[in-house]
Coordinates of C-alpha atoms in Angstrom, one line a residue:
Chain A
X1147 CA 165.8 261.4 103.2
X1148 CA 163.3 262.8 105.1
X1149 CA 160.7 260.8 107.5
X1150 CA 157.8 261.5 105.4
X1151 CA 159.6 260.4 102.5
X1152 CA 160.8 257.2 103.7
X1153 CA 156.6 256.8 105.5
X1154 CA 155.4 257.8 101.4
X1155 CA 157.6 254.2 100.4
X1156 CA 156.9 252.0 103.5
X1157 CA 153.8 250.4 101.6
X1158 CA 155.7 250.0 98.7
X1159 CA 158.7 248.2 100.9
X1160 CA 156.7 246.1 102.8
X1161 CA 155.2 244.9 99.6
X1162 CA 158.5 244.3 98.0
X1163 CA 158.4 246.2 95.3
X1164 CA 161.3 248.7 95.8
X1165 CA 164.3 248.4 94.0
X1166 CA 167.7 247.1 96.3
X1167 CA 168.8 250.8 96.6
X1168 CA 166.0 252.0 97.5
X1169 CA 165.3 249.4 100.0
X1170 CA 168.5 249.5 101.0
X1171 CA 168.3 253.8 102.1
X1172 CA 164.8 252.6 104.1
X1173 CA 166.3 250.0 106.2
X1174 CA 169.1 252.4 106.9
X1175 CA 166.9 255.0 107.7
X1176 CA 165.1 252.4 109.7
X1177 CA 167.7 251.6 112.2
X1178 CA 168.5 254.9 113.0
X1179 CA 164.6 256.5 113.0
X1180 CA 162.2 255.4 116.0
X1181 CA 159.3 257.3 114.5
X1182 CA 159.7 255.6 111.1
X1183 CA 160.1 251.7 112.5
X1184 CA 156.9 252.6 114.5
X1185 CA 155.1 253.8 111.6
X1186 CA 156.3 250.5 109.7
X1187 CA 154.8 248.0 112.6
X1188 CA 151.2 250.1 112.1
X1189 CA 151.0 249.3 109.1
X1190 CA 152.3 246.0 108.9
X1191 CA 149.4 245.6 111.4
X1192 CA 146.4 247.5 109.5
X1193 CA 147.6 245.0 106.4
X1194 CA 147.4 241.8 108.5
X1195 CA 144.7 243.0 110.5
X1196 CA 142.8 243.7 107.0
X1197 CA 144.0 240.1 105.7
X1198 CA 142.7 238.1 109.1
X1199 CA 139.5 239.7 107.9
X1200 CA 137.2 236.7 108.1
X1201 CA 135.3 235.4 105.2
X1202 CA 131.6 235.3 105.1
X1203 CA 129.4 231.9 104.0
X1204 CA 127.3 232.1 101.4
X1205 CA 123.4 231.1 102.4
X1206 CA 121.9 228.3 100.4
X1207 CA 119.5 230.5 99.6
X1208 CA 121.4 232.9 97.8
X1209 CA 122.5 230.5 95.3
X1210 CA 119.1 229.0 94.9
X1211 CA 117.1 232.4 94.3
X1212 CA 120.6 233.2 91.7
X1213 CA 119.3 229.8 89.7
X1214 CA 115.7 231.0 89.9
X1215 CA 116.3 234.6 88.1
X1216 CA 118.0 233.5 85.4
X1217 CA 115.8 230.6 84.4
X1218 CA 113.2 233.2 84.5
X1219 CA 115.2 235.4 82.2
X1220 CA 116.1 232.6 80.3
X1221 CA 112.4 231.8 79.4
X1222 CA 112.4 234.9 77.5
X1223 CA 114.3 238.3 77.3
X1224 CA 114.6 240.4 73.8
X1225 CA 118.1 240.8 74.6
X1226 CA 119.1 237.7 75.0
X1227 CA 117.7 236.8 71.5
X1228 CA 119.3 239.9 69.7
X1229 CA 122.8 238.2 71.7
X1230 CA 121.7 234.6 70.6
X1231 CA 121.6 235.6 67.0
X1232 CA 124.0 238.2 66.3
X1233 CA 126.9 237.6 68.7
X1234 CA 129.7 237.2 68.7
X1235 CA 129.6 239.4 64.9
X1236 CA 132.5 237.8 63.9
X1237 CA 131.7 234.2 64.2
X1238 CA 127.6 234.8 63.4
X1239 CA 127.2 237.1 60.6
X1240 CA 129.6 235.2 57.8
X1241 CA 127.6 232.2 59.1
X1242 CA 124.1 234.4 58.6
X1243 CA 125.2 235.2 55.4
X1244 CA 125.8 231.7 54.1
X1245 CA 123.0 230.5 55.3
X1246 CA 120.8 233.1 53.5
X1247 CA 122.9 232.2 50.0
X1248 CA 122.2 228.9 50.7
X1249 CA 118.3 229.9 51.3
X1250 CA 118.1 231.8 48.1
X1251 CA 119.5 229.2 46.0
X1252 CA 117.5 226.5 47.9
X1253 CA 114.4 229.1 46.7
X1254 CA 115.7 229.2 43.2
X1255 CA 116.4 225.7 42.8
X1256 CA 112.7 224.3 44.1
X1257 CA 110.9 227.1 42.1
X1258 CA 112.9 225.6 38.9
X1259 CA 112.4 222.4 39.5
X1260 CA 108.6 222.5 40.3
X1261 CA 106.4 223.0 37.1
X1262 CA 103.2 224.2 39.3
X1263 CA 105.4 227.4 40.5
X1264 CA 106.5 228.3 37.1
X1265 CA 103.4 228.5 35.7
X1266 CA 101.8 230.2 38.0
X1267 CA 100.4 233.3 37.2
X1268 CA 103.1 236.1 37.2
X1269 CA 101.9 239.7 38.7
X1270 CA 101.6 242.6 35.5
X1271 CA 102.2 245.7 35.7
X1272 CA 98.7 247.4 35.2
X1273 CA 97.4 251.1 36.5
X1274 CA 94.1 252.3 37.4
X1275 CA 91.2 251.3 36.8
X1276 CA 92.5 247.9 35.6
X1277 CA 94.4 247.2 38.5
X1278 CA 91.1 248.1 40.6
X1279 CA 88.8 245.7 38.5
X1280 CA 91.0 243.1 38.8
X1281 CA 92.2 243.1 42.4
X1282 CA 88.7 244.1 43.8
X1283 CA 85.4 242.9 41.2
X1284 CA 83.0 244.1 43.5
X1285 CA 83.7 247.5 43.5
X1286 CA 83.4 247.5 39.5
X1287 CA 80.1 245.7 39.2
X1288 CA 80.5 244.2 35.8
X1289 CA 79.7 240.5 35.4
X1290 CA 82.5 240.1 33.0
X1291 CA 85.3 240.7 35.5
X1292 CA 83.8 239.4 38.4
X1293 CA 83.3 235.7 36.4
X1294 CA 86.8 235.8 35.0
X1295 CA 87.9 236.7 39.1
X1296 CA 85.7 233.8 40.4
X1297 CA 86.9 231.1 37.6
X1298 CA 90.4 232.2 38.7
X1299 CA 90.3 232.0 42.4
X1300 CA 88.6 228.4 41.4
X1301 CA 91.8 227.7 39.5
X1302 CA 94.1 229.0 41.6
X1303 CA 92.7 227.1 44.9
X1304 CA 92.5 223.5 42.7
X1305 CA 96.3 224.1 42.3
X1306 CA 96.6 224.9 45.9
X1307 CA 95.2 221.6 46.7
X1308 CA 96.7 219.6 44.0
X1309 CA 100.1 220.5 45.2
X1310 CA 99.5 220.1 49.0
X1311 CA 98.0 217.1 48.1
X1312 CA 101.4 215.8 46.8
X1313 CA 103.8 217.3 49.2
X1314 CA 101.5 216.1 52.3
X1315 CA 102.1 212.8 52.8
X1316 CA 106.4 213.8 52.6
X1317 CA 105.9 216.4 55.0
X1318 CA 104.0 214.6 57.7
X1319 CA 106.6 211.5 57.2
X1320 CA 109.3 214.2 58.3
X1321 CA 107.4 215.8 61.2
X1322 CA 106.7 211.8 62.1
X1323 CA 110.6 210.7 61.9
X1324 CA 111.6 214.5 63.6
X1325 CA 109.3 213.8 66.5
X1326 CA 110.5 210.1 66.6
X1327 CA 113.9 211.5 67.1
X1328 CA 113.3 214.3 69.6
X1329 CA 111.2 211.1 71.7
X1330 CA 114.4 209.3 71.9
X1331 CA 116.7 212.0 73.1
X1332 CA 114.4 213.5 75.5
X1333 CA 116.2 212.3 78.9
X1334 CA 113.9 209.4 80.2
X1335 CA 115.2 209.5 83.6
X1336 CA 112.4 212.0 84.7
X1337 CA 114.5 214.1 86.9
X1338 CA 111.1 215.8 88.2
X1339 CA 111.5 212.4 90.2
X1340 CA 114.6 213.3 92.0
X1341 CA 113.9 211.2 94.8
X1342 CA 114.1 208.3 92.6
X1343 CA 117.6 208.6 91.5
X1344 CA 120.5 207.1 94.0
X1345 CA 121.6 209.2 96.8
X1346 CA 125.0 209.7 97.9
X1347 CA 125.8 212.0 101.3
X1348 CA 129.4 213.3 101.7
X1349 CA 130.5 214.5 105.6
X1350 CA 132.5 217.7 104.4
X1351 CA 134.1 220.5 106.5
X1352 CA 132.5 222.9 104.7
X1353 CA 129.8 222.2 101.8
X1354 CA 129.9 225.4 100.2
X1355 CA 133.4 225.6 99.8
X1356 CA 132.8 221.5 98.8
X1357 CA 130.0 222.8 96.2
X1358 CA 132.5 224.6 94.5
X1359 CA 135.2 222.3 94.2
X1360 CA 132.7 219.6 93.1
X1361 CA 131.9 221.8 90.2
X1362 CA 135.2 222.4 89.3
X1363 CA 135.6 218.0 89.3
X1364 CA 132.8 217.8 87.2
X1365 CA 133.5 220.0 85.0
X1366 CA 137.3 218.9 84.6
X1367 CA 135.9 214.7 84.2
X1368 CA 133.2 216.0 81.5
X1369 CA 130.5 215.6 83.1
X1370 CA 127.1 217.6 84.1
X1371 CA 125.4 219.4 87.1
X1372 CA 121.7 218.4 86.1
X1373 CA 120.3 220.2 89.0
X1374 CA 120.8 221.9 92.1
X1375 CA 117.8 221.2 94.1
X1376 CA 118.2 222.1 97.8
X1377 CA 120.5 223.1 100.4
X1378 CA 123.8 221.8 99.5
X1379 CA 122.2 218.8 97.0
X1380 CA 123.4 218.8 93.6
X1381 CA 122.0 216.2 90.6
X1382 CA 125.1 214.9 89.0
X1383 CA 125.4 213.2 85.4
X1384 CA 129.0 211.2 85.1
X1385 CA 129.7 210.1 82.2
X1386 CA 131.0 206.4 83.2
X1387 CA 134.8 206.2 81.7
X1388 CA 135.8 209.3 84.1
X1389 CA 133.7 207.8 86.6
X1390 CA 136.1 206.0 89.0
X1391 CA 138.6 209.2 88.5
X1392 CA 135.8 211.5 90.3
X1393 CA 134.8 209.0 93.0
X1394 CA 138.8 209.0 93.8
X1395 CA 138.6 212.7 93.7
X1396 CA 135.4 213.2 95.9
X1397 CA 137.5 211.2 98.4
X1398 CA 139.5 214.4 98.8
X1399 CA 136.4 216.6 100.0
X1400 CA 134.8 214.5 102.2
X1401 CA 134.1 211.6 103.9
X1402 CA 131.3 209.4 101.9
X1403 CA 128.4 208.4 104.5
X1404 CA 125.7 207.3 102.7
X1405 CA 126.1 204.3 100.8
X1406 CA 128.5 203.6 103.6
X1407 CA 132.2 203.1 102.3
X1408 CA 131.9 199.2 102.3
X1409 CA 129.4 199.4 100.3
X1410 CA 129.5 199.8 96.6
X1411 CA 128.7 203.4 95.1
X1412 CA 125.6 204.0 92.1
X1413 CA 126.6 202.1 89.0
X1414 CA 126.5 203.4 85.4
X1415 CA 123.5 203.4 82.9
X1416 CA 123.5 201.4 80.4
X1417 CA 123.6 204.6 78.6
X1418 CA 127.2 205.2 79.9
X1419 CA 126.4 207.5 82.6
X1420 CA 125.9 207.6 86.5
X1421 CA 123.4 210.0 87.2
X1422 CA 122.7 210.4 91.2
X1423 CA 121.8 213.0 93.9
X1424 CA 125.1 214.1 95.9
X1425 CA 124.1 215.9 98.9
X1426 CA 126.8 217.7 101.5
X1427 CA 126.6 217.6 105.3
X1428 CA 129.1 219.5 107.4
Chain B
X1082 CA 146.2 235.7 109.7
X1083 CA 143.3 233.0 110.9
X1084 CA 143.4 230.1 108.7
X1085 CA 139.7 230.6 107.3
X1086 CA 140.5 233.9 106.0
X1087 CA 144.0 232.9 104.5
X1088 CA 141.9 230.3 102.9
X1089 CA 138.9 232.6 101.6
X1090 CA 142.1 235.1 100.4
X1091 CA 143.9 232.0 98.7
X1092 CA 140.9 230.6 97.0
X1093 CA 140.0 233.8 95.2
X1094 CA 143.2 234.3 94.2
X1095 CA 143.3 231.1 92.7
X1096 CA 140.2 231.2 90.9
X1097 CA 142.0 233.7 88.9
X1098 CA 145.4 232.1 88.3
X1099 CA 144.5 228.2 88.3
X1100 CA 141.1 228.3 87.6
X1101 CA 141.1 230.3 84.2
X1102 CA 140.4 227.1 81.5
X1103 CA 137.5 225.8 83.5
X1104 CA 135.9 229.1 83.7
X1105 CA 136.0 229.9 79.8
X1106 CA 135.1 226.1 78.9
X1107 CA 131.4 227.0 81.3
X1108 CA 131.7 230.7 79.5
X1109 CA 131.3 228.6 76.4
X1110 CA 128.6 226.0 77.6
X1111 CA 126.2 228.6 79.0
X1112 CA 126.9 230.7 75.2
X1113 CA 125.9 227.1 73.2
X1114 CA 122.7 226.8 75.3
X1115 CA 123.6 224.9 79.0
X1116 CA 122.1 226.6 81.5
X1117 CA 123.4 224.4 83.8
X1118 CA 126.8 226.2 83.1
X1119 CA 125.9 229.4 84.5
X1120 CA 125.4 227.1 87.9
X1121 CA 129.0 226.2 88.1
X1122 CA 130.5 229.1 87.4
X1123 CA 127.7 230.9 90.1
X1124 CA 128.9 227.8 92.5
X1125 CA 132.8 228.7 91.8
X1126 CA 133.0 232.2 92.2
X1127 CA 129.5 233.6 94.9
X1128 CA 131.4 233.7 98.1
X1129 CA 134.1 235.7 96.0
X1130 CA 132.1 238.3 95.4
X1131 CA 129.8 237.9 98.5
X1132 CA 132.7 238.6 100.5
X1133 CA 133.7 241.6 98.1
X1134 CA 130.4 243.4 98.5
X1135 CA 130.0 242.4 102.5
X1136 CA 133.1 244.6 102.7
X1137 CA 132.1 247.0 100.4
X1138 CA 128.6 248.0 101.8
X1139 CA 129.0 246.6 105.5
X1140 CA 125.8 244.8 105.5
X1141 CA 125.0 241.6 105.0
X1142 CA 121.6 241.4 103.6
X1143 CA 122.4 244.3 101.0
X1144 CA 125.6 242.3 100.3
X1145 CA 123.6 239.7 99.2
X1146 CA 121.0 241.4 97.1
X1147 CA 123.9 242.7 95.6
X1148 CA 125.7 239.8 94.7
X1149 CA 122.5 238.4 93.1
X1150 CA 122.2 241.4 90.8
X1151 CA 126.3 241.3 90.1
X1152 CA 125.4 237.5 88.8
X1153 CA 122.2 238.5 86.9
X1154 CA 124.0 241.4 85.0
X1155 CA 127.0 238.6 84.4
X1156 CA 124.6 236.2 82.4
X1157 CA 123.0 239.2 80.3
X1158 CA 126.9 240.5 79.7
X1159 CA 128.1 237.0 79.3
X1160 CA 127.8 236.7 75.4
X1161 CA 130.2 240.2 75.3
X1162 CA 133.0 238.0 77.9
X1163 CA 135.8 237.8 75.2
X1164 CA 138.5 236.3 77.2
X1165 CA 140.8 239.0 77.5
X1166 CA 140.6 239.1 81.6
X1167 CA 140.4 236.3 83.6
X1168 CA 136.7 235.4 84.3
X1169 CA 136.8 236.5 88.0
X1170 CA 138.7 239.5 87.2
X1171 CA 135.5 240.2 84.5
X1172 CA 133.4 239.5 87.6
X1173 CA 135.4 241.6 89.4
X1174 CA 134.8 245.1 87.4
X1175 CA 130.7 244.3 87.0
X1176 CA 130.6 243.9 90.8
X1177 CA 132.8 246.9 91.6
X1178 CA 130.4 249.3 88.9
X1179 CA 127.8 247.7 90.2
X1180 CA 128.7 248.8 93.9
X1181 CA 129.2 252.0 93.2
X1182 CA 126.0 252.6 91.5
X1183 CA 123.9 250.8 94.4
X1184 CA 125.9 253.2 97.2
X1185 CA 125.2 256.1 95.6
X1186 CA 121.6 255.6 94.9
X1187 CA 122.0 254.2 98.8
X1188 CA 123.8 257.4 99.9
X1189 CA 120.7 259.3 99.0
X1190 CA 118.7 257.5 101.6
X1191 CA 121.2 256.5 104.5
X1192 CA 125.0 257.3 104.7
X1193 CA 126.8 254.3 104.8
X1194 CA 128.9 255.4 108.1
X1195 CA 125.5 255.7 109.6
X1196 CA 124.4 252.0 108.8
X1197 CA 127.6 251.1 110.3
X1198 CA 126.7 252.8 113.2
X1199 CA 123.6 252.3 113.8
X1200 CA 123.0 250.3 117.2
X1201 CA 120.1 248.4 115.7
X1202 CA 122.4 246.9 113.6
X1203 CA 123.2 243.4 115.3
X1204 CA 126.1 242.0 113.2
X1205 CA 128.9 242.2 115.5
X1206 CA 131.2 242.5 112.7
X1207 CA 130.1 245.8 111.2
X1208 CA 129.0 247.1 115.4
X1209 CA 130.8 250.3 116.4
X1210 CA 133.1 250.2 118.8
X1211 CA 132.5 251.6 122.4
X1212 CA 135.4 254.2 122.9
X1213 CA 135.2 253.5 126.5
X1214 CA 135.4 250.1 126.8
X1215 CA 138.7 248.7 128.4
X1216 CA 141.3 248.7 126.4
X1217 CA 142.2 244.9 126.6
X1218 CA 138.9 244.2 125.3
X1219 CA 139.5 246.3 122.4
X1220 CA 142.2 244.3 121.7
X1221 CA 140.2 241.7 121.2
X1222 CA 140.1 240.4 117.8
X1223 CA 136.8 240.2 117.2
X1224 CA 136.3 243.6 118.4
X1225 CA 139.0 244.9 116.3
X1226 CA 137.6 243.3 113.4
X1227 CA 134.3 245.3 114.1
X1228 CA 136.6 248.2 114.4
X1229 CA 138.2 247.9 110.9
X1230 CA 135.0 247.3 109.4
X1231 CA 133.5 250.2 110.6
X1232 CA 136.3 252.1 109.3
X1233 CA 136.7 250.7 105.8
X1234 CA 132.9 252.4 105.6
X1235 CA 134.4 255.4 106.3
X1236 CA 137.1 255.4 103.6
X1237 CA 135.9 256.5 100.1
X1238 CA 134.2 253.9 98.0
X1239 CA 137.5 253.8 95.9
X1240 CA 139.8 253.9 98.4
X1241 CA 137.8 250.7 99.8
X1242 CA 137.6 248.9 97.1
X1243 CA 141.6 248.7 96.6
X1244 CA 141.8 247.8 99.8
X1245 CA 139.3 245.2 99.6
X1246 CA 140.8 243.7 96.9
X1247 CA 144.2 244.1 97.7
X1248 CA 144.4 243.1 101.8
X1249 CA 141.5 241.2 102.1
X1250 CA 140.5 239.1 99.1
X1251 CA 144.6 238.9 97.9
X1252 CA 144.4 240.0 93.9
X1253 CA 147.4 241.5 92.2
X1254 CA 148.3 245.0 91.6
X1255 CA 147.7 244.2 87.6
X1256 CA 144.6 242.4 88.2
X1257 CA 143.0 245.2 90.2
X1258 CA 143.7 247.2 87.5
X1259 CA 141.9 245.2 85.1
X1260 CA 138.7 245.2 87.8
X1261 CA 138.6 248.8 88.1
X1262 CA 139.8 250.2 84.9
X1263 CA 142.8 251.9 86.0
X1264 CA 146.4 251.7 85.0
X1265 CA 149.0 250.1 87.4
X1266 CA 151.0 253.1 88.8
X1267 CA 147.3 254.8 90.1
X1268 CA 146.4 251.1 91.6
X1269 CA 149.8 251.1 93.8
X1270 CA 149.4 255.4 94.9
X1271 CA 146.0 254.2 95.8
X1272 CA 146.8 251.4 97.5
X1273 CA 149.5 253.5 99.9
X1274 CA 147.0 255.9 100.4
X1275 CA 144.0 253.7 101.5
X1276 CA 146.3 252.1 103.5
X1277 CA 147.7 255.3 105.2
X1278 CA 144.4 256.7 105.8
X1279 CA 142.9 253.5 107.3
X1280 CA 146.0 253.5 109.7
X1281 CA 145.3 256.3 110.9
X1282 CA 141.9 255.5 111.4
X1283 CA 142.3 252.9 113.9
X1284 CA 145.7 253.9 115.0
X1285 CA 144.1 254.6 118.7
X1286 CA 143.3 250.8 118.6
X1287 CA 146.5 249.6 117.8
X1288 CA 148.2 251.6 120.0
X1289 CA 145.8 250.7 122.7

């Protein structure tokens, strides 16, 4: 083989992917080729020269302004919407379907039920002149029509309020025990207050390398990343069974300063959670 | 290899192969409504691709403007994520499109060699090289690292990326392919011949 056919493989060989006899006819060729081995040792240098590369930090700020565009997007964006209803197809649009079945015969079954609808007046086909009259008296002039319009309206508003007047008091006895319910789970720890909530500081090597493996923890003992607030300072929610399994864990990224280690770390809620502010130092 | 970079290499590499489960159970979260998803998976995987644009464009500042708009255009796509690649991988191909777009439209107002070049640019990492200086100091390997830099911005924007993926932030030949949408046999020729050319790029330095 010739040099530059053994120098078109050497990235291949010092990756390992040749098969044994092809390796084998390099590292022959090797041996005997002065050229060739230097060739090898220059690359084997770009690559690890390329590999000791060193990794850049990522500036607090960065993830901070990240958080900041997309809770502007999320306060509004058409295509988000379109996404939120109708993907993924698959899964939505059966379900979008049902739903409008169920609509329809929901529709059916009140109209059917309710006397007040059924006798309401149904719309006739009429042309012309008729239709005119009928949908507009003024324009006709005649006395007739525009009595029998009035007395109608009259009718049709009495109706109106006869039927509010029974569905009313149901209604706003729904909207009362729907507002009751969204009162109670609305989170009452007011974490506009964050300075309230317990505050545990962790000495780490590195706390954005520790801000990512503290996600991964929470995220693997079920539990919630409420806010991220400042430099290195997340809001934590744990729910309180997994709770001493990611304080043993958070042993492994840093060094807990503050509540010092003799003393006892933020308790649960009575709620079943321990919600606190975990903030890194390096 | 310093240990910091073997670490930054490692830890990408095993956002991909470990970290797979976590990353689709956030996927999930942020689809049902949790915002507070999209935060984790922005917290796992920013220096990733940080790192992977700071190579690609050679400037810090643009590297992070970048990497802001990579995560922006993952939360619109994130409803089309189906699970087929990794997350990071997924992350991966918007970032690398996304690169390429932003030098081009850059290449219309400086080269990217020149920004590399220019003196007034004060990161020491992406600082030319003084061709006269003594050879020990080129030696150096912070000064080599400078060097390499500078020369990666000279490479083609493809020919970087494998590299960049490859050497530097430690994926697979098959997951490269899935990042840039090409099959494995044109990943591997690309890879030898990035690698060639950059060699003989900074061959005077490593000979030195």
């Amino acid at each position: 083989m010739r040099c530059e056919e053994i120098q078109d493989q050497l990235s291949a060989y010092l990756e390992g992917e040749l098969e044994p006899a092809e390796r084998r006819t390099i590292e022959v060729h090797l041996e005997e080729c002065v050229p060739c081995r230097q060739e090898l040792a220059l690359l084997q240098r770009t690559v690890s020269t390329l590999q000791s590369l060193e990794a850049i930090e990522v500036p607090p700020r960065l993830t901070g302004a990240i958080q900041a565009e997309v809770r502007a997007r999320e306060r509004f964006s058409w295509r988000r919407l379109a996404s939120r209803l109708f993907f993924p197809l698959h899964i939505k649009l059966p379900l979008e379907a049902m739903a409008l079945v169920l609509v329809t015969l929901g529709v059916v079954y009140v109209y059917r039920s309710a006397p007040e609808l059924a006798q309401a007046p149904r719309p006739q086909a009429v042309t012309g002149r008729e239709s005119r009259d009928k949908t507009a008296p003024g324009v006709g002039g005649r006395r007739g029509d525009l009595a029998e319009y009035a007395a109608r309206k009259r009718s049709a508003e009495k109706l109106g309020a006869s039927s509010m007047a029974q569905k009313e008091p149901k209604v706003s006895e729904e909207a009362d025990v729907a507002a009751r319910a969204l009162r109670k789970e609305a989170p009452a720890a007011g974490l506009a207050d964050i300075s309230s909530l317990p505050e545990v500081v962790l000495k780490t090597g590195n706390p954005s390398d520790a801000a990512a493996r503290i996600a991964t923890l929470v995220e693997r003992v079920g539990g919630k990343i409420l806010e991220t607030p400042g430099e290195h300072q997340l809001v934590l929610a744990i729910p309180a069974s997994s709770y001493p399994e990611f304080l043993a864990a958070l042993r492994e990224v840093g060094d807990r300063v503050q509540p010092p280690p003799e003393q006892p770390p933020p308790g649960p809620s009575p709620q079943g959670t321990v919600t606190f502010s975990l903030r890194l130092i390096p | 290899m310093s240990n910091s970079s073997e670490m930054g290499a490692r830890s990408s590499h095993d956002m991909i192969s470990g970290g797979r489960d976590v990353d689709r159970e956030l996927v999930d979260r942020v689809l049902a409504g949790d915002r507070e998803g999209f935060s984790s998976l922005v917290l796992r995987h920013q220096k990733m691709i940080l790192n992977f644009m700071y190579r690609m464009v050679g400037e810090r500042a643009f590297a992070e403007d970048l990497t802001q708009e990579v995560f922006l255009k993952a939360y619109e796509a994130l409803p089309r994520f189906r699970g087929e690649a990794a997350f990071p991988t997924w992350l991966y191909r918007i970032a690398h499109n996304h690169c390429l777009n932003a030098l081009k439209r850059k290449s219309r107002e400086i080269p990217v060699t020149a920004l590399t070049k220019d003196p007034a640019n004060r990161n020491p990492l992406t600082r030319s090289p003084d061709p006269a200086a003594p050879a020990d100091e080129l030696l150096e390997q912070r000064e080599l690292h400078a060097v390499v830099q500078a020369k990666l911005a000279e490479l083609t924007p493809e020919h970087r990326a494998v590299l960049v993926l490859r050497d530097i932030q430690g994926l697979s030949y098959d997951e490269i392919a899935v990042a840039l949408n090409l099959e494995g046999g044109t990943v591997r020729s690309r890879i030898h011949r990035a690698r060639m050319e950059l060699k003989e790029k900074i061959r005077g330095y490593l000979e030195a």
